[in-house]
Amino acid sequence: MSTRYITLGLLASGPSHGYDLKRRHDERFPQARPLAYGQVYMTLQRLVPDGLVEVEGTLSDGGPERTAYRVTEEGVRELARWAEEVVAPAPFVTNELFAKVVVGLLTGGDADAYLLAQRAAHLLRVRELMTLRETSASDLTTVLSADYALNHLDADLCWMTATAAQLTPLGMEVGAT
């Protein structure tokens, strides 16, 4: 995900300071990697000279002063352009799992054992996400985010099963010793 556009999107609902943007990001995108505070402030520092965000003022609610930012009209237009762009399917797929299987075969490693261990790790993550998803306190954002991750894990698990069944011919094709 683009931190630039996520930040613009979060600011579209009203002025905010960096701490609040980081907190709202982590709430709205629960399965995404949490943002570091430095990443939020660096993004804001880049958006200001680009004319997409401007300083609204300084807030102080009993603690340290915080600079509040707001999205500009140009920022709103840029965000709308980005949100309407169709994401093209990747022309090339870089898959670390596949790379490890091929390298394992090439180096005489046990690709089948690797696939079994990886499958166990995936299934553990599936169980964690199912528990999270089924928790009565889970909000719709969390449920939909977990569903997205579960579908990707399911695709990986299907791929692992198909690949495990084809390790011998794959080894011959890649020239494994």
mmCIF file of C-alpha atoms in Angstrom:
data_model
loop_
_atom_site.group_PDB
_atom_site.id
_atom_site.type_symbol
_atom_site.label_atom_id
_atom_site.label_comp_id
_atom_site.label_asym_id
_atom_site.label_seq_id
_atom_site.Cartn_x
_atom_site.Cartn_y
_atom_site.Cartn_z
ATOM 1 C CA MET A 1 0.000 0.000 0.000
ATOM 2 C CA SER A 2 1.096 3.513 -0.640
ATOM 3 C CA THR A 3 1.608 5.427 2.581
ATOM 4 C CA ARG A 4 1.280 8.632 0.569
ATOM 5 C CA TYR A 5 -2.284 7.915 -0.522
ATOM 6 C CA ILE A 6 -3.352 6.277 2.707
ATOM 7 C CA THR A 7 -2.218 9.423 4.535
ATOM 8 C CA LEU A 8 -4.151 11.624 2.107
ATOM 9 C CA GLY A 9 -7.204 9.420 2.589
ATOM 10 C CA LEU A 10 -6.986 9.637 6.358
ATOM 11 C CA LEU A 11 -6.629 13.416 6.163
ATOM 12 C CA ALA A 12 -9.662 13.664 3.872
ATOM 13 C CA SER A 13 -11.919 13.240 6.909
ATOM 14 C CA GLY A 14 -10.393 16.282 8.598
ATOM 15 C CA PRO A 15 -7.173 17.783 9.945
ATOM 16 C CA SER A 16 -4.985 15.494 12.036
ATOM 17 C CA HIS A 17 -1.544 15.313 13.553
ATOM 18 C CA GLY A 18 0.970 12.555 12.865
ATOM 19 C CA TYR A 19 0.275 10.587 16.038
ATOM 20 C CA ASP A 20 -3.438 10.420 15.241
ATOM 21 C CA LEU A 21 -2.756 9.454 11.612
ATOM 22 C CA LYS A 22 -0.553 6.551 12.716
ATOM 23 C CA ARG A 23 -3.185 5.346 15.203
ATOM 24 C CA ARG A 24 -6.011 5.608 12.647
ATOM 25 C CA HIS A 25 -3.933 3.808 10.006
ATOM 26 C CA ASP A 26 -3.299 0.899 12.342
ATOM 27 C CA GLU A 27 -7.018 0.744 13.232
ATOM 28 C CA ARG A 28 -8.290 0.996 9.637
ATOM 29 C CA PHE A 29 -5.773 -1.479 8.191
ATOM 30 C CA PRO A 30 -5.483 -4.081 10.966
ATOM 31 C CA GLN A 31 -3.701 -6.780 8.936
ATOM 32 C CA ALA A 32 -1.249 -4.357 7.314
ATOM 33 C CA ARG A 33 2.181 -3.726 8.748
ATOM 34 C CA PRO A 34 1.794 -0.995 11.389
ATOM 35 C CA LEU A 35 3.214 2.351 10.355
ATOM 36 C CA ALA A 36 6.217 3.711 12.172
ATOM 37 C CA TYR A 37 5.818 7.257 13.477
ATOM 38 C CA GLY A 38 8.851 8.298 11.457
ATOM 39 C CA GLN A 39 7.204 7.004 8.287
ATOM 40 C CA VAL A 40 4.093 9.114 8.943
ATOM 41 C CA TYR A 41 6.082 12.294 9.552
ATOM 42 C CA MET A 42 8.367 11.667 6.565
ATOM 43 C CA THR A 43 5.296 11.198 4.357
ATOM 44 C CA LEU A 44 3.758 14.424 5.654
ATOM 45 C CA GLN A 45 7.019 16.282 5.010
ATOM 46 C CA ARG A 46 6.912 15.102 1.387
ATOM 47 C CA LEU A 47 3.231 15.907 0.879
ATOM 48 C CA VAL A 48 3.573 19.545 2.010
ATOM 49 C CA PRO A 49 6.071 20.667 -0.678
ATOM 50 C CA ASP A 50 4.050 18.732 -3.268
ATOM 51 C CA GLY A 51 1.081 20.961 -2.408
ATOM 52 C CA LEU A 52 -1.123 18.018 -1.413
ATOM 53 C CA VAL A 53 -1.150 18.758 2.323
ATOM 54 C CA GLU A 54 -0.688 21.933 4.335
ATOM 55 C CA VAL A 55 -0.152 22.775 7.963
ATOM 56 C CA GLU A 56 -3.460 23.559 9.661
ATOM 57 C CA GLY A 57 -1.961 24.748 12.912
ATOM 58 C CA THR A 58 -0.545 23.545 16.182
ATOM 59 C CA LEU A 59 -2.621 21.656 18.718
ATOM 60 C CA SER A 60 -1.878 21.297 22.399
ATOM 61 C CA ASP A 61 -4.185 19.351 24.655
ATOM 62 C CA GLY A 62 -2.163 19.378 27.835
ATOM 63 C CA GLY A 63 0.737 17.487 26.250
ATOM 64 C CA PRO A 64 3.392 18.378 23.752
ATOM 65 C CA GLU A 65 2.425 20.603 20.857
ATOM 66 C CA ARG A 66 1.417 18.701 17.737
ATOM 67 C CA THR A 67 1.303 20.046 14.226
ATOM 68 C CA ALA A 68 -2.018 19.391 12.532
ATOM 69 C CA TYR A 69 -2.155 18.872 8.771
ATOM 70 C CA ARG A 70 -5.029 19.065 6.315
ATOM 71 C CA VAL A 71 -5.398 17.887 2.754
ATOM 72 C CA THR A 72 -5.503 20.601 0.059
ATOM 73 C CA GLU A 73 -7.874 20.728 -2.911
ATOM 74 C CA GLU A 74 -5.024 19.434 -5.082
ATOM 75 C CA GLY A 75 -4.537 16.628 -2.553
ATOM 76 C CA VAL A 76 -8.229 15.725 -2.821
ATOM 77 C CA ARG A 77 -7.970 15.624 -6.635
ATOM 78 C CA GLU A 78 -4.785 13.530 -6.487
ATOM 79 C CA LEU A 79 -6.403 11.117 -4.031
ATOM 80 C CA ALA A 80 -9.492 10.780 -6.254
ATOM 81 C CA ARG A 81 -7.288 10.030 -9.291
ATOM 82 C CA TRP A 82 -5.410 7.353 -7.355
ATOM 83 C CA ALA A 83 -8.563 5.782 -5.887
ATOM 84 C CA GLU A 84 -10.094 5.397 -9.362
ATOM 85 C CA GLU A 85 -7.032 3.752 -10.944
ATOM 86 C CA VAL A 86 -7.492 0.079 -11.626
ATOM 87 C CA VAL A 87 -4.629 -1.920 -10.168
ATOM 88 C CA ALA A 88 -3.127 -3.928 -13.004
ATOM 89 C CA PRO A 89 -2.422 -7.561 -12.239
ATOM 90 C CA ALA A 90 1.302 -8.010 -11.836
ATOM 91 C CA PRO A 91 2.919 -9.096 -15.117
ATOM 92 C CA PHE A 92 5.560 -11.052 -13.206
ATOM 93 C CA VAL A 93 5.061 -12.911 -9.988
ATOM 94 C CA THR A 94 7.953 -13.084 -7.601
ATOM 95 C CA ASN A 95 7.204 -15.853 -5.185
ATOM 96 C CA GLU A 96 9.649 -16.562 -2.410
ATOM 97 C CA LEU A 97 7.996 -19.920 -1.687
ATOM 98 C CA PHE A 98 8.556 -21.098 -5.264
ATOM 99 C CA ALA A 99 12.103 -19.759 -5.276
ATOM 100 C CA LYS A 100 12.917 -21.712 -2.096
ATOM 101 C CA VAL A 101 11.506 -24.927 -3.576
ATOM 102 C CA VAL A 102 13.581 -24.564 -6.756
ATOM 103 C CA VAL A 103 16.741 -23.590 -4.872
ATOM 104 C CA GLY A 104 16.137 -26.467 -2.472
ATOM 105 C CA LEU A 105 15.928 -28.880 -5.395
ATOM 106 C CA LEU A 106 19.020 -27.397 -7.043
ATOM 107 C CA THR A 107 21.098 -27.699 -3.879
ATOM 108 C CA GLY A 108 19.945 -31.162 -2.866
ATOM 109 C CA GLY A 109 17.762 -29.862 -0.063
ATOM 110 C CA ASP A 110 14.537 -31.472 1.051
ATOM 111 C CA ALA A 111 11.912 -29.429 -0.801
ATOM 112 C CA ASP A 112 9.132 -31.692 0.461
ATOM 113 C CA ALA A 113 10.128 -31.080 4.094
ATOM 114 C CA TYR A 114 10.288 -27.357 3.375
ATOM 115 C CA LEU A 115 6.768 -27.409 1.917
ATOM 116 C CA LEU A 116 5.463 -29.322 4.953
ATOM 117 C CA ALA A 117 7.054 -26.838 7.363
ATOM 118 C CA GLN A 118 5.756 -23.887 5.353
ATOM 119 C CA ARG A 119 2.294 -25.458 5.232
ATOM 120 C CA ALA A 120 2.330 -25.772 9.043
ATOM 121 C CA ALA A 121 3.257 -22.083 9.370
ATOM 122 C CA HIS A 122 0.461 -21.096 6.982
ATOM 123 C CA LEU A 123 -2.091 -23.224 8.831
ATOM 124 C CA LEU A 124 -1.089 -21.635 12.134
ATOM 125 C CA ARG A 125 -1.681 -18.190 10.623
ATOM 126 C CA VAL A 126 -5.033 -19.369 9.213
ATOM 127 C CA ARG A 127 -6.095 -20.455 12.718
ATOM 128 C CA GLU A 128 -5.016 -17.096 14.170
ATOM 129 C CA LEU A 129 -6.977 -15.189 11.539
ATOM 130 C CA MET A 130 -10.062 -17.393 11.941
ATOM 131 C CA THR A 131 -10.016 -16.768 15.685
ATOM 132 C CA LEU A 132 -9.631 -13.034 15.102
ATOM 133 C CA ARG A 133 -12.400 -13.079 12.512
ATOM 134 C CA GLU A 134 -14.804 -14.986 14.740
ATOM 135 C CA THR A 135 -14.214 -12.863 17.816
ATOM 136 C CA SER A 136 -17.428 -11.085 18.676
ATOM 137 C CA ALA A 137 -15.495 -7.831 19.166
ATOM 138 C CA SER A 138 -14.129 -7.912 15.604
ATOM 139 C CA ASP A 139 -15.334 -4.977 13.554
ATOM 140 C CA LEU A 140 -16.080 -5.183 9.833
ATOM 141 C CA THR A 141 -12.683 -3.704 8.933
ATOM 142 C CA THR A 142 -10.927 -6.475 10.842
ATOM 143 C CA VAL A 143 -13.170 -9.183 9.386
ATOM 144 C CA LEU A 144 -12.697 -8.038 5.780
ATOM 145 C CA SER A 145 -8.970 -7.597 6.268
ATOM 146 C CA ALA A 146 -8.722 -11.095 7.753
ATOM 147 C CA ASP A 147 -10.780 -12.491 4.854
ATOM 148 C CA TYR A 148 -8.348 -10.950 2.380
ATOM 149 C CA ALA A 149 -5.375 -12.520 4.174
ATOM 150 C CA LEU A 150 -7.186 -15.870 4.480
ATOM 151 C CA ASN A 151 -7.834 -15.986 0.742
ATOM 152 C CA HIS A 152 -4.162 -15.371 -0.004
ATOM 153 C CA LEU A 153 -3.105 -18.031 2.485
ATOM 154 C CA ASP A 154 -5.586 -20.452 0.922
ATOM 155 C CA ALA A 155 -4.108 -19.821 -2.519
ATOM 156 C CA ASP A 156 -0.612 -20.498 -1.129
ATOM 157 C CA LEU A 157 -1.807 -23.719 0.520
ATOM 158 C CA CYS A 158 -3.368 -24.933 -2.755
ATOM 159 C CA TRP A 159 -0.147 -24.105 -4.571
ATOM 160 C CA MET A 160 1.927 -25.993 -1.976
ATOM 161 C CA THR A 161 -0.239 -29.102 -2.374
ATOM 162 C CA ALA A 162 0.033 -29.020 -6.181
ATOM 163 C CA THR A 163 3.784 -28.364 -6.057
ATOM 164 C CA ALA A 164 4.470 -31.151 -3.535
ATOM 165 C CA ALA A 165 2.811 -33.583 -5.947
ATOM 166 C CA GLN A 166 5.142 -32.423 -8.744
ATOM 167 C CA LEU A 167 8.529 -32.243 -6.982
ATOM 168 C CA THR A 168 10.130 -35.123 -8.926
ATOM 169 C CA PRO A 169 9.310 -33.767 -12.411
ATOM 170 C CA LEU A 170 10.125 -30.220 -11.255
ATOM 171 C CA GLY A 171 13.523 -31.404 -10.010
ATOM 172 C CA MET A 172 14.234 -33.016 -13.399
ATOM 173 C CA GLU A 173 13.106 -29.872 -15.241
ATOM 174 C CA VAL A 174 15.317 -27.512 -13.252
ATOM 175 C CA GLY A 175 18.306 -29.873 -13.448
ATOM 176 C CA ALA A 176 18.434 -30.835 -9.801
ATOM 177 C CA THR A 177 21.197 -33.246 -8.870
#
